Coordinates of C-alpha atoms in Angstrom, one line a residue:
X1 CA 21.7 71.4 5.9
X2 CA 18.1 71.9 6.0
X3 CA 16.2 71.7 9.4
X4 CA 14.8 68.3 8.4
X5 CA 18.4 66.9 8.1
X6 CA 19.5 64.9 11.2
X7 CA 21.6 61.9 12.3
X8 CA 20.5 59.9 15.3
X9 CA 22.5 59.6 18.5
X10 CA 24.9 56.4 19.0
X11 CA 23.6 55.6 22.4
X12 CA 19.8 55.0 20.7
X13 CA 21.4 52.8 18.0
X14 CA 23.4 50.9 20.5
X15 CA 20.0 50.1 22.5
X16 CA 18.1 49.4 19.4
X17 CA 20.4 47.0 17.7
X18 CA 22.1 45.4 21.0
X19 CA 25.4 46.1 19.6
X20 CA 28.6 46.1 21.8
X21 CA 30.2 49.3 22.7
X22 CA 33.2 49.9 20.3
X23 CA 36.4 51.8 21.4
X24 CA 36.5 55.5 21.3
X25 CA 37.9 56.1 17.4
X26 CA 40.3 58.6 16.7
X27 CA 39.7 62.0 14.9
X28 CA 38.8 61.2 11.5
X29 CA 41.1 61.7 8.9
X30 CA 40.3 63.1 5.5
X31 CA 38.2 60.9 3.3
X32 CA 38.5 60.5 -0.3
X33 CA 35.7 59.1 -2.4
X34 CA 35.3 58.3 -6.1
X35 CA 31.8 59.6 -7.1
X36 CA 29.5 61.0 -9.7
X37 CA 27.3 63.8 -9.5
X38 CA 25.2 66.5 -11.7
X39 CA 26.0 70.0 -11.1
X40 CA 23.9 73.1 -12.1
X41 CA 27.0 75.5 -12.2
X42 CA 30.3 75.8 -14.1
X43 CA 33.4 74.0 -12.4
X44 CA 35.8 76.7 -12.2
X45 CA 39.8 76.3 -12.9
X46 CA 41.5 73.9 -12.1
X47 CA 38.5 71.8 -13.1
X48 CA 36.9 72.1 -16.6
X49 CA 33.6 71.2 -18.2
X50 CA 30.1 72.6 -18.5
X51 CA 27.1 72.4 -16.2
X52 CA 26.0 68.6 -16.3
X53 CA 27.3 65.2 -15.3
X54 CA 30.7 64.5 -13.8
X55 CA 32.8 61.7 -12.3
X56 CA 35.7 62.5 -10.1
X57 CA 37.2 62.3 -6.6
X58 CA 36.0 64.5 -3.6
X59 CA 38.0 64.7 -0.6
X60 CA 36.1 65.5 2.9
X61 CA 38.1 66.9 5.7
X62 CA 35.7 66.0 8.6
X63 CA 38.1 67.6 11.3
X64 CA 38.5 70.5 9.3
X65 CA 34.8 70.5 8.1
X66 CA 35.8 71.3 4.4
X67 CA 35.1 69.4 1.1
X68 CA 37.4 69.7 -1.9
X69 CA 36.9 68.7 -5.6
X70 CA 40.1 66.9 -6.4
X71 CA 39.3 66.1 -9.7
X72 CA 36.2 66.1 -12.1
X73 CA 35.7 64.7 -15.6
X74 CA 32.6 65.9 -17.5
X75 CA 30.5 62.9 -19.0
X76 CA 27.8 62.6 -21.3
X77 CA 25.3 61.1 -19.0
X78 CA 24.9 60.2 -15.5
X79 CA 28.0 58.1 -14.1
X80 CA 26.8 55.3 -11.9
X81 CA 29.1 52.2 -11.7
X82 CA 32.5 53.0 -9.8
X83 CA 35.5 51.3 -9.3
X84 CA 39.1 52.4 -8.0
X85 CA 42.2 50.9 -9.3
X86 CA 45.4 49.9 -7.9
X87 CA 47.3 52.3 -10.0
X88 CA 45.4 55.2 -8.3
X89 CA 43.0 55.5 -11.7
X90 CA 39.5 54.4 -11.7
X91 CA 37.0 52.9 -14.0
X92 CA 33.3 54.5 -14.5
X93 CA 30.3 53.2 -16.2
X94 CA 27.0 54.9 -17.2
X95 CA 23.8 54.7 -15.5
X96 CA 21.3 52.1 -16.8
X97 CA 20.5 52.4 -20.5
X98 CA 23.6 54.6 -21.0
X99 CA 26.4 53.9 -23.6
X100 CA 29.9 54.7 -22.1
X101 CA 32.5 53.1 -20.1
X102 CA 35.6 55.0 -18.9
X103 CA 39.1 54.8 -17.3
X104 CA 40.7 57.6 -15.8
X105 CA 44.4 57.9 -14.6
X106 CA 45.8 58.7 -11.2
X107 CA 45.6 62.3 -11.9
X108 CA 41.8 62.1 -12.7
X109 CA 42.5 62.5 -16.6
X110 CA 40.5 60.5 -19.0
X111 CA 42.7 57.6 -20.3
X112 CA 40.3 55.6 -22.2
X113 CA 36.6 55.8 -23.4
X114 CA 34.4 53.2 -24.9
X115 CA 31.2 53.8 -27.0
X116 CA 28.8 50.8 -26.1
X117 CA 26.8 51.5 -29.2
X118 CA 29.8 51.3 -31.4
X119 CA 30.4 47.6 -29.9
X120 CA 26.8 46.1 -30.1
X121 CA 23.2 47.0 -29.4
X122 CA 23.4 46.7 -25.6
X123 CA 23.2 49.3 -23.1
X124 CA 24.9 49.6 -19.7
X125 CA 23.3 47.8 -16.5
X126 CA 24.7 50.5 -14.4
X127 CA 27.3 48.3 -12.6
X128 CA 31.0 47.2 -12.7
X129 CA 33.1 44.8 -10.6
X130 CA 36.7 43.9 -10.6
X131 CA 37.9 40.5 -11.7
X132 CA 40.2 38.5 -9.4
X133 CA 43.1 38.7 -12.0
X134 CA 43.1 42.6 -11.4
X135 CA 43.5 42.9 -15.3
X136 CA 39.8 42.6 -16.2
X137 CA 36.5 43.9 -14.9
X138 CA 32.7 43.1 -15.3
X139 CA 29.9 45.1 -16.6
X140 CA 26.3 44.3 -16.3
X141 CA 24.6 45.0 -19.5
X142 CA 21.0 44.9 -21.2
X143 CA 19.8 44.0 -24.6
X144 CA 17.0 46.8 -25.3
X145 CA 14.8 44.8 -27.3
X146 CA 14.2 41.7 -25.2
X147 CA 15.4 43.3 -21.8
X148 CA 17.8 40.3 -21.5
X149 CA 20.9 40.7 -19.2
X150 CA 24.4 40.0 -19.9
X151 CA 27.6 40.5 -17.9
X152 CA 30.7 41.2 -20.0
X153 CA 34.3 40.5 -19.0
X154 CA 36.6 43.5 -20.1
X155 CA 40.2 44.3 -20.4
X156 CA 41.1 47.3 -18.3
X157 CA 43.8 48.5 -20.5
X158 CA 41.4 48.8 -23.7
X159 CA 37.8 48.5 -22.0
X160 CA 37.1 46.1 -24.7
X161 CA 35.0 42.8 -24.1
X162 CA 37.0 39.5 -24.1
X163 CA 33.9 37.5 -23.2
X164 CA 30.3 37.5 -22.1
X165 CA 27.6 35.4 -20.3
X166 CA 23.9 35.7 -20.0
X167 CA 22.6 36.5 -16.7
X168 CA 19.5 34.4 -17.2
X169 CA 17.1 37.1 -16.4
X170 CA 16.2 40.9 -17.3
X171 CA 17.7 44.1 -16.0
X172 CA 20.7 43.0 -14.4
X173 CA 22.3 45.4 -11.6
X174 CA 25.1 45.3 -9.3
X175 CA 28.0 42.5 -9.5
X176 CA 29.7 41.2 -6.7
X177 CA 32.3 38.3 -6.3
X178 CA 32.1 35.7 -3.5
X179 CA 35.0 34.0 -1.7
X180 CA 35.1 31.5 -4.3
X181 CA 35.5 34.0 -7.0
X182 CA 32.0 33.3 -8.4
X183 CA 29.7 36.0 -9.5
X184 CA 26.5 37.0 -7.9
X185 CA 24.2 39.3 -10.0
X186 CA 20.7 40.4 -9.2
X187 CA 18.3 40.3 -12.2
X188 CA 15.9 43.5 -11.5
X189 CA 13.5 41.5 -13.6
X190 CA 12.2 44.7 -15.2
X191 CA 11.4 45.0 -18.7
X192 CA 11.9 48.5 -20.3
X193 CA 10.6 50.1 -23.6
X194 CA 13.2 51.5 -26.2
X195 CA 12.5 54.8 -24.6
X196 CA 13.5 53.6 -21.1
X197 CA 9.9 53.2 -19.4
X198 CA 9.1 50.3 -17.5
X199 CA 6.8 48.0 -19.2
X200 CA 4.6 44.7 -18.7
X201 CA 5.3 44.9 -15.0
X202 CA 2.8 41.7 -14.4
X203 CA 5.6 39.8 -16.1
X204 CA 8.6 40.7 -13.6
X205 CA 11.0 37.9 -12.8
X206 CA 13.6 39.3 -10.3
X207 CA 16.4 36.7 -9.4
X208 CA 19.7 36.4 -7.8
X209 CA 22.1 34.3 -10.0
X210 CA 25.5 32.8 -9.1
X211 CA 27.6 32.3 -12.2
X212 CA 31.1 31.1 -13.0
X213 CA 33.0 33.9 -14.5
X214 CA 35.2 31.4 -16.6
X215 CA 32.4 29.7 -18.5
X216 CA 29.2 31.4 -17.6
X217 CA 27.8 28.4 -15.8
X218 CA 24.9 28.9 -13.7
X219 CA 25.7 27.6 -10.2
X220 CA 22.4 28.6 -8.7
X221 CA 19.5 31.1 -9.1
X222 CA 16.8 32.5 -6.1
X223 CA 13.7 34.2 -6.5
X224 CA 11.5 35.8 -3.8
X225 CA 7.8 34.8 -3.5
X226 CA 6.7 38.5 -4.1
X227 CA 7.4 38.7 -8.0
X228 CA 7.0 42.5 -7.7
X229 CA 10.2 43.0 -5.4
X230 CA 13.0 43.8 -7.7
X231 CA 16.6 42.8 -6.2
X232 CA 19.3 45.5 -7.3
X233 CA 22.3 46.4 -5.1
X234 CA 24.4 44.3 -3.0
X235 CA 26.7 44.3 0.2
X236 CA 28.5 41.7 2.0
X237 CA 29.0 41.4 5.7
X238 CA 29.9 38.6 8.5
X239 CA 28.2 38.2 11.6
X240 CA 30.0 38.0 15.2
X241 CA 29.1 34.3 14.8
X242 CA 31.0 33.9 11.5
X243 CA 28.2 33.6 9.0
X244 CA 28.7 35.4 5.7
X245 CA 25.5 37.4 4.6
X246 CA 24.8 39.1 1.2
X247 CA 22.3 42.1 1.8
X248 CA 20.3 43.0 -1.2
X249 CA 18.5 46.2 -1.7
X250 CA 15.1 46.0 -3.1
X251 CA 12.7 48.2 -5.1
X252 CA 8.9 47.5 -4.9
X253 CA 7.0 47.8 -8.1
X254 CA 3.4 47.1 -7.1
X255 CA 0.8 48.4 -8.9
X256 CA -1.0 49.6 -5.7
X257 CA 0.6 52.7 -4.4
X258 CA 0.0 51.8 -0.9
X259 CA 1.3 48.4 -1.1
X260 CA 4.3 49.6 -3.0
X261 CA 5.0 52.2 -0.3
X262 CA 4.8 49.4 2.3
X263 CA 7.1 47.1 0.6
X264 CA 10.1 45.5 2.2
X265 CA 13.6 47.1 1.3
X266 CA 15.8 44.2 2.3
X267 CA 16.5 40.9 1.4
X268 CA 19.4 38.5 2.8
X269 CA 21.0 35.6 1.3
X270 CA 23.2 33.4 3.6
X271 CA 24.8 31.4 0.8
X272 CA 22.0 28.7 0.5
X273 CA 18.6 30.7 1.3
X274 CA 17.0 34.0 0.3
X275 CA 14.7 35.5 2.7
X276 CA 13.1 38.8 3.6
X277 CA 14.1 39.3 7.3
X278 CA 12.1 42.6 8.0
X279 CA 8.5 43.5 6.7
X280 CA 9.2 47.1 8.1
X281 CA 7.8 49.9 5.8
X282 CA 10.2 52.4 7.0
X283 CA 12.0 52.5 3.7
X284 CA 8.7 53.0 1.4
X285 CA 9.4 50.6 -1.0
X286 CA 12.7 51.9 -2.2
X287 CA 16.5 51.6 -1.2
X288 CA 19.2 53.3 -3.3
X289 CA 22.3 51.7 -1.9
X290 CA 23.4 49.3 0.7
X291 CA 26.6 48.8 2.8
X292 CA 28.0 46.6 5.5
X293 CA 26.8 47.9 9.0
X294 CA 28.1 47.4 12.3
X295 CA 27.6 43.9 14.1
X296 CA 27.3 42.0 10.9
X297 CA 24.2 44.1 9.7
X298 CA 23.7 46.4 6.7
X299 CA 22.9 50.1 6.5
X300 CA 20.2 51.1 3.7
X301 CA 19.6 54.6 2.1
X302 CA 15.9 55.0 1.4
X303 CA 15.8 57.8 -0.9
X304 CA 11.9 58.1 -1.2
X305 CA 11.4 58.3 2.6
X306 CA 14.6 60.2 3.1
X307 CA 15.9 57.9 5.6
X308 CA 19.1 55.9 6.5
X309 CA 18.1 52.6 8.0
X310 CA 20.1 50.0 10.1
X311 CA 19.4 46.2 9.9
X312 CA 21.2 44.0 12.6
X313 CA 21.0 40.3 12.4
X314 CA 20.5 40.2 16.3
X315 CA 17.4 41.9 15.7
X316 CA 16.3 40.6 12.2
X317 CA 12.5 41.5 12.1
X318 CA 13.5 45.3 12.8
X319 CA 14.8 48.1 10.8
X320 CA 16.1 51.0 12.8
X321 CA 16.1 54.7 11.8
X322 CA 19.7 56.2 12.2
X323 CA 19.3 59.3 10.2
X324 CA 16.7 61.5 8.1
X325 CA 17.7 64.1 5.6
X326 CA 16.8 64.9 2.0
X327 CA 17.1 62.2 -0.6
X328 CA 19.7 60.1 1.4
X329 CA 21.6 58.2 -1.4
X330 CA 25.3 56.9 -1.9
X331 CA 26.8 54.8 1.1
X332 CA 30.3 53.9 1.9
X333 CA 32.3 52.6 5.0
X334 CA 33.5 51.9 7.5
X335 CA 36.2 54.1 7.0
X336 CA 39.5 53.5 9.1
X337 CA 38.0 55.3 12.5
X338 CA 34.8 53.1 11.8
X339 CA 32.6 55.8 10.4
X340 CA 29.8 55.3 7.8
X341 CA 29.2 58.0 5.1
X342 CA 26.0 58.8 3.9
X343 CA 25.4 61.2 0.7
X344 CA 22.5 63.6 0.7
X345 CA 21.3 66.1 -1.9
X346 CA 22.6 68.9 0.6
X347 CA 25.7 67.5 1.8
X348 CA 27.3 64.2 3.1
X349 CA 27.0 62.7 6.6
X350 CA 29.1 60.6 8.8
X351 CA 27.6 58.5 11.4
X352 CA 29.6 56.8 14.3
X353 CA 28.1 54.4 17.0
X354 CA 30.3 56.1 19.5
X355 CA 31.2 59.7 18.1
X356 CA 28.8 62.7 17.5
X357 CA 27.5 62.6 13.9
X358 CA 28.8 65.2 11.5
X359 CA 27.1 66.8 8.4
X360 CA 28.7 69.1 5.9
X361 CA 27.3 71.2 3.0
X362 CA 28.5 70.7 -0.7
X363 CA 30.8 73.4 -2.0
X364 CA 28.8 73.6 -4.9
X365 CA 25.2 72.8 -5.8
X366 CA 25.6 69.3 -6.6
X367 CA 23.2 66.1 -6.8
X368 CA 25.2 63.2 -6.1
X369 CA 24.5 59.6 -7.7
X370 CA 23.4 56.5 -5.7
X371 CA 26.8 55.2 -5.4
X372 CA 30.3 56.1 -4.3
X373 CA 33.5 54.3 -3.3
X374 CA 36.2 55.0 -0.6
X375 CA 39.5 55.5 -1.8
X376 CA 42.8 55.2 -0.2
X377 CA 43.8 58.6 1.5

């Protein structure tokens, strides 16, 4: 890892967030992660494919300080949305404005591939979520000419669309399901040109929408006061008092570079109200991922500033630095031993409130995407 890479000590985090001290965890077992990445070298046997974009399964043996690529499938563009399946396989979706959705089997081999362009004029919104019946999944999609967002309901078996609903906004991102089975979707609110460039940012209209997945009925829509804050990625958590919170990662799109750099990076929705709890500039206006953190809080990866940040509801006005390393990105956790995983350009890190932080180097040159998913060992 480079000299700038580090994770802050658990003692400092406990003091900063006023968190209870957890029991000492066991030695972490190997972690399996579904991930997308770009590699600048050929992947040798038993993996196949030319340099480029891949989706597959990575195993990290923290105790043995080793990383193994269990499977890797070459894809035609950056993979972004990821979803593990009960049969050991997985689904993957292209990054925003991409054109493919794929299903792989438990052996990591491609089982089905769908070209979105052959189905309609829409492109990928980059995100995917499992439906309650376990037989279908949701994809966020964008109509390129208008920028309008859609959520499609698709069959896991065939990948084909069986229903679709407008998201009541432009540029939809991550999809999640609440305790009642309803969909929560953040519309990023950004219009793009056909070439994928941001356009007419003065007309931004970002919103959080709650939809009925059965008929597309809008059950609620929430906006922030600052129209230049784009809502993008989501994570659920429950506070010690039993309050369920949805953390929303933000991206500042202000015309003034200084204002953009100082923009807040977290919004929180409690089921009724949408608010920005902290005005801290530590995230420098952009977070690439968000996950549930200790004590009912959230951990965010601020890629532009190279920081991993902790928000805790006990100190809602504050963001605390827990790590700093080059292009902090994909997040997942907690694992079975209570560790939180953070991907960086140079390698992954594991942060724990009680244990010494760990960092490893990737086995080959590879740039991980913004998101990955924990799989059962």
